[in-house]
Coordinates of C-alpha atoms and ligand atoms in Angstrom, one line a residue:
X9 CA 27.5 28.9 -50.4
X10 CA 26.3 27.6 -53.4
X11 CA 22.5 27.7 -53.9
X12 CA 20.8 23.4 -53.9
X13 CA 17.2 22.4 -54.0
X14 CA 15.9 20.4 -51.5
X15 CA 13.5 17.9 -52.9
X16 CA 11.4 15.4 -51.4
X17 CA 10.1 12.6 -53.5
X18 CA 6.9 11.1 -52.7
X19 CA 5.1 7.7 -54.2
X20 CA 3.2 5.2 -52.4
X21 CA 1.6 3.1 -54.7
X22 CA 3.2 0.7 -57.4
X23 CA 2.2 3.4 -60.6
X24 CA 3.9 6.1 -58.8
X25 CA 7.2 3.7 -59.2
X26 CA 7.7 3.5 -62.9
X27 CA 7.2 7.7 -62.9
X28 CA 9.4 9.1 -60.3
X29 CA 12.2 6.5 -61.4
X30 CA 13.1 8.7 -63.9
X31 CA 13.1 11.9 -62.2
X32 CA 15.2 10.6 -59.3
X33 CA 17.5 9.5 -62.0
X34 CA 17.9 12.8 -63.7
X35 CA 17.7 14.9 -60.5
X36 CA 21.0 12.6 -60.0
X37 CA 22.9 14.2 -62.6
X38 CA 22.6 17.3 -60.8
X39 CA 25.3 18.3 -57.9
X40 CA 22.8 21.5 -57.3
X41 CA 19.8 19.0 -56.4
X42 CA 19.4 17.3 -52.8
X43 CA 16.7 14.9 -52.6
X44 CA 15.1 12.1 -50.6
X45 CA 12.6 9.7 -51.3
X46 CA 9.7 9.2 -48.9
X47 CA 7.1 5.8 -49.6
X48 CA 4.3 5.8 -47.8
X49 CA 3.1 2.4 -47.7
X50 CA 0.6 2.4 -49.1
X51 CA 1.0 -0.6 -51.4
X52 CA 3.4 -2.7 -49.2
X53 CA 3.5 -6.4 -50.7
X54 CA 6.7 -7.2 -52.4
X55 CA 5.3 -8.0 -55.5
X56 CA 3.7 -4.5 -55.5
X57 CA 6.5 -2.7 -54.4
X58 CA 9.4 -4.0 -53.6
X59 CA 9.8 -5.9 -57.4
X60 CA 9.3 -2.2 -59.0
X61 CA 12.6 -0.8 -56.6
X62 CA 14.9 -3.9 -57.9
X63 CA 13.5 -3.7 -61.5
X64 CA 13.8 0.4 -61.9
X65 CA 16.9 0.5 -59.6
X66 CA 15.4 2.5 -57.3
X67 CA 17.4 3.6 -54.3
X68 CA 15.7 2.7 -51.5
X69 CA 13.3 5.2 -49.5
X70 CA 15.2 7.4 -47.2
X71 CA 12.0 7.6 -45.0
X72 CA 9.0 4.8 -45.0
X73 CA 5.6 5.7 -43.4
X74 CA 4.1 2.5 -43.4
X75 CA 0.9 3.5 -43.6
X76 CA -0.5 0.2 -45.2
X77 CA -4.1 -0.5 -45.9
X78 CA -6.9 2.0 -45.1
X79 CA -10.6 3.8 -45.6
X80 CA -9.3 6.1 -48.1
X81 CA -10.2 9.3 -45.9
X82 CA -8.1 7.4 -43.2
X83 CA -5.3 6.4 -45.5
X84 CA -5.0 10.2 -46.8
X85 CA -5.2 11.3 -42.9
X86 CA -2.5 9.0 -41.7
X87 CA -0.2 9.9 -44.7
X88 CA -0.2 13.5 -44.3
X89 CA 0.3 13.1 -40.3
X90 CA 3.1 11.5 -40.9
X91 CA 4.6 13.6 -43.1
X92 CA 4.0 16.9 -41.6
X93 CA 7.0 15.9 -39.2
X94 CA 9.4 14.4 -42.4
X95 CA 8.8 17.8 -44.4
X96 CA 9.2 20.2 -40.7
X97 CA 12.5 17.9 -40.7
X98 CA 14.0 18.1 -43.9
X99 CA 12.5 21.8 -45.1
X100 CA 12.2 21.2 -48.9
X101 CA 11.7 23.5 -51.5
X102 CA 10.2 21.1 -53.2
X103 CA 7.9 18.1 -52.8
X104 CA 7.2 16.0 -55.7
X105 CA 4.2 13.6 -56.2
X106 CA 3.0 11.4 -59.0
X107 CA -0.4 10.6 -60.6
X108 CA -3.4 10.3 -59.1
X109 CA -3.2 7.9 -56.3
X110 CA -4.4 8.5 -52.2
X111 CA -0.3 9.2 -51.6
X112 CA -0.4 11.5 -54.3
X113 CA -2.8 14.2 -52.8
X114 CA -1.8 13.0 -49.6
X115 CA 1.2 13.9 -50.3
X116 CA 0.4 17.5 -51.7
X117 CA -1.9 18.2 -48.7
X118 CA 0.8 17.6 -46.4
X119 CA 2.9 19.8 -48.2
X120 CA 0.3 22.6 -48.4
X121 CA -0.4 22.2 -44.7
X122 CA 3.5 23.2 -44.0
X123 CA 3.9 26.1 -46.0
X124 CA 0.9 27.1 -44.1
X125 CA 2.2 27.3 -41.4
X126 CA 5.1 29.3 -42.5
X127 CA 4.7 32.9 -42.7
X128 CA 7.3 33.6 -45.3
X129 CA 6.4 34.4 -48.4
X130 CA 8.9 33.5 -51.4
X131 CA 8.6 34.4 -55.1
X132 CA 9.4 32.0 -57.7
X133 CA 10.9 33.1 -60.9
X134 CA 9.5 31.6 -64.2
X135 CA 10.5 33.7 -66.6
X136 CA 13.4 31.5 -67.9
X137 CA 11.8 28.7 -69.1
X138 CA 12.7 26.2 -72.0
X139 CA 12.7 27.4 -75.9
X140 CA 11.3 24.4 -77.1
X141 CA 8.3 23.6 -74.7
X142 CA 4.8 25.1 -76.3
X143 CA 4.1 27.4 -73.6
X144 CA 0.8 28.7 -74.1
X145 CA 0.4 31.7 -72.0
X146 CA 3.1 34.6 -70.4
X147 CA 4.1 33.9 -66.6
X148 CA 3.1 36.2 -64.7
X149 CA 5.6 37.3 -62.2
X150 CA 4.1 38.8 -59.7
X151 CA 2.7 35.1 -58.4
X152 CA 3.9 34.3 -54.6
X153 CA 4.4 30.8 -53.3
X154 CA 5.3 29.3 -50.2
X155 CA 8.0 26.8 -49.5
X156 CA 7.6 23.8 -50.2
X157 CA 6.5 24.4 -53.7
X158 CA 4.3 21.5 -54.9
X159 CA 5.5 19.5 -58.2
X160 CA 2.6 17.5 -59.6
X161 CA 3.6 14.8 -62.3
X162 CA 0.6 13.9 -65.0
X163 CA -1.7 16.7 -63.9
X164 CA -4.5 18.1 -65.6
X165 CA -6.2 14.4 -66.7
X166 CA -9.7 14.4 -66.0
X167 CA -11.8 10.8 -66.6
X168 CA -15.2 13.4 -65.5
X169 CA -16.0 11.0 -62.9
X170 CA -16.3 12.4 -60.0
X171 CA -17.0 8.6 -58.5
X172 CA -13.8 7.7 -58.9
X173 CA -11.5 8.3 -56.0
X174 CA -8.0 9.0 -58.4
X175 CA -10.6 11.8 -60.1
X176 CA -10.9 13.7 -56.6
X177 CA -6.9 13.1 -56.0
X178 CA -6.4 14.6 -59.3
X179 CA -8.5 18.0 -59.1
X180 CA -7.5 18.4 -55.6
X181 CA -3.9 18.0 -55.9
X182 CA -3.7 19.7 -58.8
X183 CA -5.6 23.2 -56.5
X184 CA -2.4 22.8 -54.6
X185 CA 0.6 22.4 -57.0
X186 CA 2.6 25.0 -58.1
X187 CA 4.1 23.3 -61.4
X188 CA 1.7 21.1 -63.3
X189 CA 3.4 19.1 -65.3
X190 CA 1.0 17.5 -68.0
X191 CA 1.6 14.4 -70.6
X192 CA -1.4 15.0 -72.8
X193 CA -3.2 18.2 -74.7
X194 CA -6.5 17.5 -73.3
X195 CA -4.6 18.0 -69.8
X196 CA -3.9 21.7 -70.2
X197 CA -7.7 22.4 -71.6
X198 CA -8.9 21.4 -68.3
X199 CA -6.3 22.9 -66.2
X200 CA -7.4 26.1 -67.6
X201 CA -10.9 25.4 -67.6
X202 CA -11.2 25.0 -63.8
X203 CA -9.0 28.4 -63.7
X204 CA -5.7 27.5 -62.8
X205 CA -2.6 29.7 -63.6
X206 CA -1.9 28.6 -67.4
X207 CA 1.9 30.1 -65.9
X208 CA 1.9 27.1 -64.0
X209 CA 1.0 24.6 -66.8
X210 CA 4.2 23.0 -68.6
X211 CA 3.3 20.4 -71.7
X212 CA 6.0 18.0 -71.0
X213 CA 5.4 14.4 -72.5
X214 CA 4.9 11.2 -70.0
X215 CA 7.7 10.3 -67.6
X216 CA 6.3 7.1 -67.4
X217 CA 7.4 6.5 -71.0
X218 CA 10.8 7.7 -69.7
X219 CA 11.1 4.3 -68.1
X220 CA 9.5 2.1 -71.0
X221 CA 12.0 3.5 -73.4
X222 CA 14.8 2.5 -70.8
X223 CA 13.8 -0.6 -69.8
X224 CA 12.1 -2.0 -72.9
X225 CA 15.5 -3.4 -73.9
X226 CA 15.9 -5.5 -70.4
X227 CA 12.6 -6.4 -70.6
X228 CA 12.5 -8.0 -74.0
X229 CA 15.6 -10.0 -72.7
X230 CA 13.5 -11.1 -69.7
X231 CA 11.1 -12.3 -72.0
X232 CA 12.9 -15.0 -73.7
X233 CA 12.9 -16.4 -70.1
X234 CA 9.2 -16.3 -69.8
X235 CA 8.2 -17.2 -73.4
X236 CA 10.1 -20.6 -72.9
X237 CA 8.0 -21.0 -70.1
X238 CA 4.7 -20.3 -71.4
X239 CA 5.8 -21.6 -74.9
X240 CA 5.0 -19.8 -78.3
X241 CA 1.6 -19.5 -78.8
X242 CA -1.1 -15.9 -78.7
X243 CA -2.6 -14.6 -75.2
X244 CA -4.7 -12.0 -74.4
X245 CA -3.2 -10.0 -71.2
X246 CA -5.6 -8.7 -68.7
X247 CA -5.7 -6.3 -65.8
X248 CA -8.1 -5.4 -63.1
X249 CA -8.5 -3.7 -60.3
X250 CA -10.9 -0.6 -60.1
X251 CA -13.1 -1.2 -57.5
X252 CA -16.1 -0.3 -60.0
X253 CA -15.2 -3.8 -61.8
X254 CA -14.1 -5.8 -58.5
X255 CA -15.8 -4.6 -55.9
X256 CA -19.1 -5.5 -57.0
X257 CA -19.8 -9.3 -57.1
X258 CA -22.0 -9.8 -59.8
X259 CA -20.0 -7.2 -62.4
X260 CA -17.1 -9.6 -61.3
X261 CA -18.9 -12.6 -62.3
X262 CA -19.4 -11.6 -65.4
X263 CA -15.7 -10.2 -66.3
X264 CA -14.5 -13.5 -65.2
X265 CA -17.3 -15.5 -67.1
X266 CA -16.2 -13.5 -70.3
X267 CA -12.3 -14.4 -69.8
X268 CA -13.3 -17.9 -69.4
X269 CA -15.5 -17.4 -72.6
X270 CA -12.5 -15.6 -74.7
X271 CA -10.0 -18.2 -73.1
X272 CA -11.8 -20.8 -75.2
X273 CA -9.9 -19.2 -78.5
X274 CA -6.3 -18.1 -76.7
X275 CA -4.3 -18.1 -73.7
X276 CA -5.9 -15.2 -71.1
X277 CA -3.0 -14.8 -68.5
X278 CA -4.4 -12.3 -65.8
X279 CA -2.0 -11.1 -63.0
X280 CA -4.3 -10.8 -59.9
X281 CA -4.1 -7.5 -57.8
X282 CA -4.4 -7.9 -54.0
X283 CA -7.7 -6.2 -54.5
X284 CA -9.1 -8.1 -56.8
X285 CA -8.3 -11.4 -55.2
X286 CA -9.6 -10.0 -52.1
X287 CA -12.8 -9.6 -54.1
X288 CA -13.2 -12.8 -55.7
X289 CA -12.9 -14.7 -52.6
X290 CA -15.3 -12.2 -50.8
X291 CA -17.7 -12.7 -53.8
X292 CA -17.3 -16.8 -53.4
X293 CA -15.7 -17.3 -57.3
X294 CA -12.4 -19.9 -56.9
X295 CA -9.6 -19.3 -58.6
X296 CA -8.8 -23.3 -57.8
X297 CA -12.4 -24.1 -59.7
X298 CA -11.9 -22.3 -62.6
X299 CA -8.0 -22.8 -63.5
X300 CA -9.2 -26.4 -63.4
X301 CA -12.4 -26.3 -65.6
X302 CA -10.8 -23.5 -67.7
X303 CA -6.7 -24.3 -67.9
X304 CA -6.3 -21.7 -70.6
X305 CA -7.5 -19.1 -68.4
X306 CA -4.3 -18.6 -66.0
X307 CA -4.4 -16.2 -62.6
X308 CA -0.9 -15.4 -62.0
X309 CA 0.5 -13.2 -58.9
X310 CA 0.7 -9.9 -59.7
X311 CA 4.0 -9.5 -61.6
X312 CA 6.9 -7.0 -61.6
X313 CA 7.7 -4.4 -64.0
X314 CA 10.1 -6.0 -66.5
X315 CA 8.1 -9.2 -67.0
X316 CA 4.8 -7.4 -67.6
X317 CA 6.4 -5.3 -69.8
X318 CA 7.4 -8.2 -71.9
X319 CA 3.9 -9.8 -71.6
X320 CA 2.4 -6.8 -72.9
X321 CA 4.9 -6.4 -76.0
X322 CA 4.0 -9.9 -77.4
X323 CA 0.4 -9.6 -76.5
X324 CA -2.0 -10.0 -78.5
X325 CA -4.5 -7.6 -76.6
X326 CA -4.7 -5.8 -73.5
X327 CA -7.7 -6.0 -71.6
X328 CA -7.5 -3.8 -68.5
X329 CA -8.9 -0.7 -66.4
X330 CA -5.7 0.3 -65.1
X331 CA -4.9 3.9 -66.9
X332 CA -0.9 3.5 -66.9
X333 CA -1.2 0.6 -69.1
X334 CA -3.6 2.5 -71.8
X335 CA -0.8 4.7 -72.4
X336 CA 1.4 2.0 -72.7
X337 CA 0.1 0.2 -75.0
X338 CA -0.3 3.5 -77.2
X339 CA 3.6 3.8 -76.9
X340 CA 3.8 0.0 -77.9
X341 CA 1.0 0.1 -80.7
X342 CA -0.8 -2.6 -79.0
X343 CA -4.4 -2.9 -79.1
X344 CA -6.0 -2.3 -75.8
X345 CA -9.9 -2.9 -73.9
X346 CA -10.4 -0.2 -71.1
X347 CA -13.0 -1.8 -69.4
X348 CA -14.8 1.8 -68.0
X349 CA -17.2 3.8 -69.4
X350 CA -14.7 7.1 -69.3
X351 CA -10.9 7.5 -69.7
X352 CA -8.9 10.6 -68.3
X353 CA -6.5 9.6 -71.3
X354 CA -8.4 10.9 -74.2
X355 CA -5.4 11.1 -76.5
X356 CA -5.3 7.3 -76.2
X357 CA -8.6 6.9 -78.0
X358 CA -7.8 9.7 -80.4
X359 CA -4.5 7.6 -81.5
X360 CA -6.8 4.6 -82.1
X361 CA -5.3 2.1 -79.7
X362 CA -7.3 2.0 -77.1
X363 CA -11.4 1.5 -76.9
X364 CA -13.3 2.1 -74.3
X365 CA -15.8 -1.0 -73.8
X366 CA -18.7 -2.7 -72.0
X367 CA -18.8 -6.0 -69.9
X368 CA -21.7 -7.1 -72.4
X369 CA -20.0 -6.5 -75.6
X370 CA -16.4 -7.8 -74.3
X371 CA -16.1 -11.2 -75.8
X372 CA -17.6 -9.6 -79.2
X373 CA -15.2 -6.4 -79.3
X374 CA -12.2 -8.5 -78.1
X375 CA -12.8 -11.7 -80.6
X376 CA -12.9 -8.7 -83.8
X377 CA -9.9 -6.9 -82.6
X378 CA -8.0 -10.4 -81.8
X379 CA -9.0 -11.7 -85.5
X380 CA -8.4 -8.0 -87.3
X381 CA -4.6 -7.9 -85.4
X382 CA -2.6 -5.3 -84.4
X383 CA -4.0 -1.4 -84.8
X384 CA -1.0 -0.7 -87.3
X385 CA 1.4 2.3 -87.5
X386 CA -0.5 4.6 -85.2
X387 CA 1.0 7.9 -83.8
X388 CA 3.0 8.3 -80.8
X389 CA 1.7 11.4 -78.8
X390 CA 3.9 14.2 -78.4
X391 CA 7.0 14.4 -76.4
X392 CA 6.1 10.9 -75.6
X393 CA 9.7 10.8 -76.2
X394 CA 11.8 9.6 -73.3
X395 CA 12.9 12.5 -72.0
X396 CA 10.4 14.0 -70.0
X397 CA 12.3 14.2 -67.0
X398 CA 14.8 15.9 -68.5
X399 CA 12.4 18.5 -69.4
X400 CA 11.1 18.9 -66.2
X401 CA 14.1 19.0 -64.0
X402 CA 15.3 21.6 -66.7
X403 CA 12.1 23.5 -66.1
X404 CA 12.7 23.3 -62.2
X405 CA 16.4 23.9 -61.9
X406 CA 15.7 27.4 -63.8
X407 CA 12.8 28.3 -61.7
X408 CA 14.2 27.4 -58.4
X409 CA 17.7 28.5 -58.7
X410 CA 18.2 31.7 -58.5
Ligands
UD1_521 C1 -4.4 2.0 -55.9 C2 -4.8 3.3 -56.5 C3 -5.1 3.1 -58.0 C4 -3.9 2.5 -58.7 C5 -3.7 1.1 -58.0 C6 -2.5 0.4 -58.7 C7 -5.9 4.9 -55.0 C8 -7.2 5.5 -54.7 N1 -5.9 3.9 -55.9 O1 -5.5 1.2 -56.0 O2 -5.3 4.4 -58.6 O3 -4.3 2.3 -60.1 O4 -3.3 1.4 -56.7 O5 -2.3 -0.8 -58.1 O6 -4.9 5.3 -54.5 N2 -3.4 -4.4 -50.9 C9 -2.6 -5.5 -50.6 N3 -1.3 -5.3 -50.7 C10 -0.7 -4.2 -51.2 C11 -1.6 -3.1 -51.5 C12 -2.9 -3.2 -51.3 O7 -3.1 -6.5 -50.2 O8 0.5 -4.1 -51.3 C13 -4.9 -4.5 -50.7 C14 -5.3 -3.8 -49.5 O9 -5.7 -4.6 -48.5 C15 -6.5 -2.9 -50.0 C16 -6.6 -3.2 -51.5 O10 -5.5 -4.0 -51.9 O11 -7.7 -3.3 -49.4 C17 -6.6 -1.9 -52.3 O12 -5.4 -1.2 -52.0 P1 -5.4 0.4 -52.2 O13 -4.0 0.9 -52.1 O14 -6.3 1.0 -51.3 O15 -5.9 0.7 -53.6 P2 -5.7 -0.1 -55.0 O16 -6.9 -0.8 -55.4 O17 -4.4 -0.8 -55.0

């Protein structure tokens, strides 16, 4: 019989959508790969999740935990204990996870703890792998895995920050998987700085950029539809939702004082996460209060893939701390605010995009960027390309067919 992978897909939360679209896609083309796609729940609103299946055309998840809203220890817990049984089921050779979210390590750990409790050693072969990918260092052949390998898409960034909970996903998942594939230079430095395998380290470009360069198009189509609405006129597009900027009341207060202030010279449209809105009421500021004293400043729902994509084209800037969207705007050449002291994205910064910036100089930075317009003809990153997934299904198929 002829020889298939078995892969299971895992995301969970609404940035792991717009990165294993792609791969499922190109895994499609493929009569030697079997997959399924497992969602954890873990962001379960429509307008979180469901929005990002219809605009990527996503098939829909074979297998849904339902996990919903959790501690993060607890979240992690349930996701794995649920599934340990899905992987005992299926057997992959492969499971697949995304970024940095709770899914994302929950979904390695679960992984990890079935090829534990396997006794069957298997060798992987990565000798074969693609001409044109800057390998830095010789495979070494003698490595032994266990079934299920782990895949981990965007490994190696590192934002130093050990407070953030996406930092601990990161280095942890990243212990566990047996192909890192990384979007960014700066990514394989610390890969091989905390001592992983540099065999294991494959420089690939940014799936996530897969689907901007395919849906762009759609997108700037959808647009039209939404620019009649808001009419023609500049906006500043903001994003929040770390808990170090919404969980605390008073660091809130003063975001949302500094949007009001900025929305005195432009339109500020700001799509709401559930966390964030969660927040605000909890810390007593209303949404109701200020649309009405401050109409230019305009709380939307959180919105789905295509129409934020067009928002962020025509912006003017992009205020955010969301780490998806840095990158985006790089791709896009649009100036963006990362409201955090760190970035796991350094090449971002490097580029000259993207600026790292304080609550207390935010109205200052935003006004001079705003005024001075867009960054000009900066640099995409390499392999930024659209065709990281091809690269990395290439990069699997060799190693796991043999
Ligand atoms: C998660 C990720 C973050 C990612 C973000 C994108 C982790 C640790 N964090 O943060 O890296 O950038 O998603 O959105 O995995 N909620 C809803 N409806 C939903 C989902 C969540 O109301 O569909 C509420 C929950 O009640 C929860 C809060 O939002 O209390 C936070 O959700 P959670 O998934 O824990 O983390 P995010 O802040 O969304």
């Amino acid at each position: 019989m002829d020889k298939k992978i078995k892969v299971v897909n895992v995301v969970g939360a609404r940035p792991n959508l717009m990165k294993i679209g792609p791969l499922i896609a190109e895994m499609k083309n493929f009569g030697d790969i079997e997959q399924i796609l497992v969602h954890t729940g873990q962001h379960y609103d429509d307008n979180m999740s469901k929005v990002f299946f219809e605009d990527l055309d996503l098939p829909d998840p074979d297998i849904y935990l339902g996990v919903g809203s959790a501690p993060r220890d607890e979240q992690i817990s349930r996701i794995v204990d649920r599934l340990i049984p899905v992987l005992s089921d299926y057997q992959p050779d492969l499971v697949v996870v995304v970024g940095d979210v709770n899914s994302t390590l929950a979904g390695a750990l679960a992984a990890d703890r079935c090829r534990k409790s396997c006794n069957q050693p298997h060798q992987i072969d990565k000798t074969d792998q693609i001409d044109e990918i800057d390998q830095t260092d010789q495979i070494d052949q003698s490595d032994h895995f266990r079934k299920p390998y782990i895949a981990h898409i965007e490994a190696g960034l590192r934002s130093f920050d050990l407070s953030m909970p996406e930092e601990i996903n990161r280095i942890e998942t990243d212990r566990l998987a047996d192909f890192l594939f990384t979007t960014e230079p700066s990514a394989n430095d610390n890969l091989k700085r905390e001592g992983i395998d540099p065999a294991k380290i494959y420089y690939v470009g940014n799936v996530m950029i897969d689907s901007l360069v395919r849906y762009l198009d759609r997108a700037l189509i959808n647009w039209k539809v939404l620019q009649a609405q808001m009419g023609d006129c500049d906006y500043l597009l903001v994003t929040l939702h770390r808990p170090c900027n919404v969980d605390e009341p008073c660091r809130l207060k003063i975001i949302i004082s500094a949007l009001t202030e900025l929305a005195r010279d432009l339109l500020v449209i700001f799509p709401v996460h559930p966390r964030t809105r969660k927040s605000m009421i909890n810390s007593g500021i209303s949404v109701e209060a200020i649309s009405h004293s401050c109409p230019n400043l305009r709380f939307v729902e959180p919105m789905g893939y295509l129409d934020f994509l067009g928002l962020m084209y025509h912006s003017k800037l992009v205020l955010t701390d969301s780490g998806g969207i840095q990158e985006e705007t790089t791709y896009l050449k649009i100036p963006c605010l990362t409201l955090r002291p760190n970035t796991e994205r350094p090449i971002t910064i490097e580029i000259g995009t993207n600026r790292l910036v304080d609550i207390d100089q935010l109205v200052e930075t935003a006004r001079t960027i705003i005024d001075g317009g867009r960054p000009g003809d900066t640099q995409i990153p390499p392999l930024w390309d659209g065709r990281t997934a091809e690269r990395i299904v290439e990069i699997l198929r060799k190693a796991l067919l043999r």
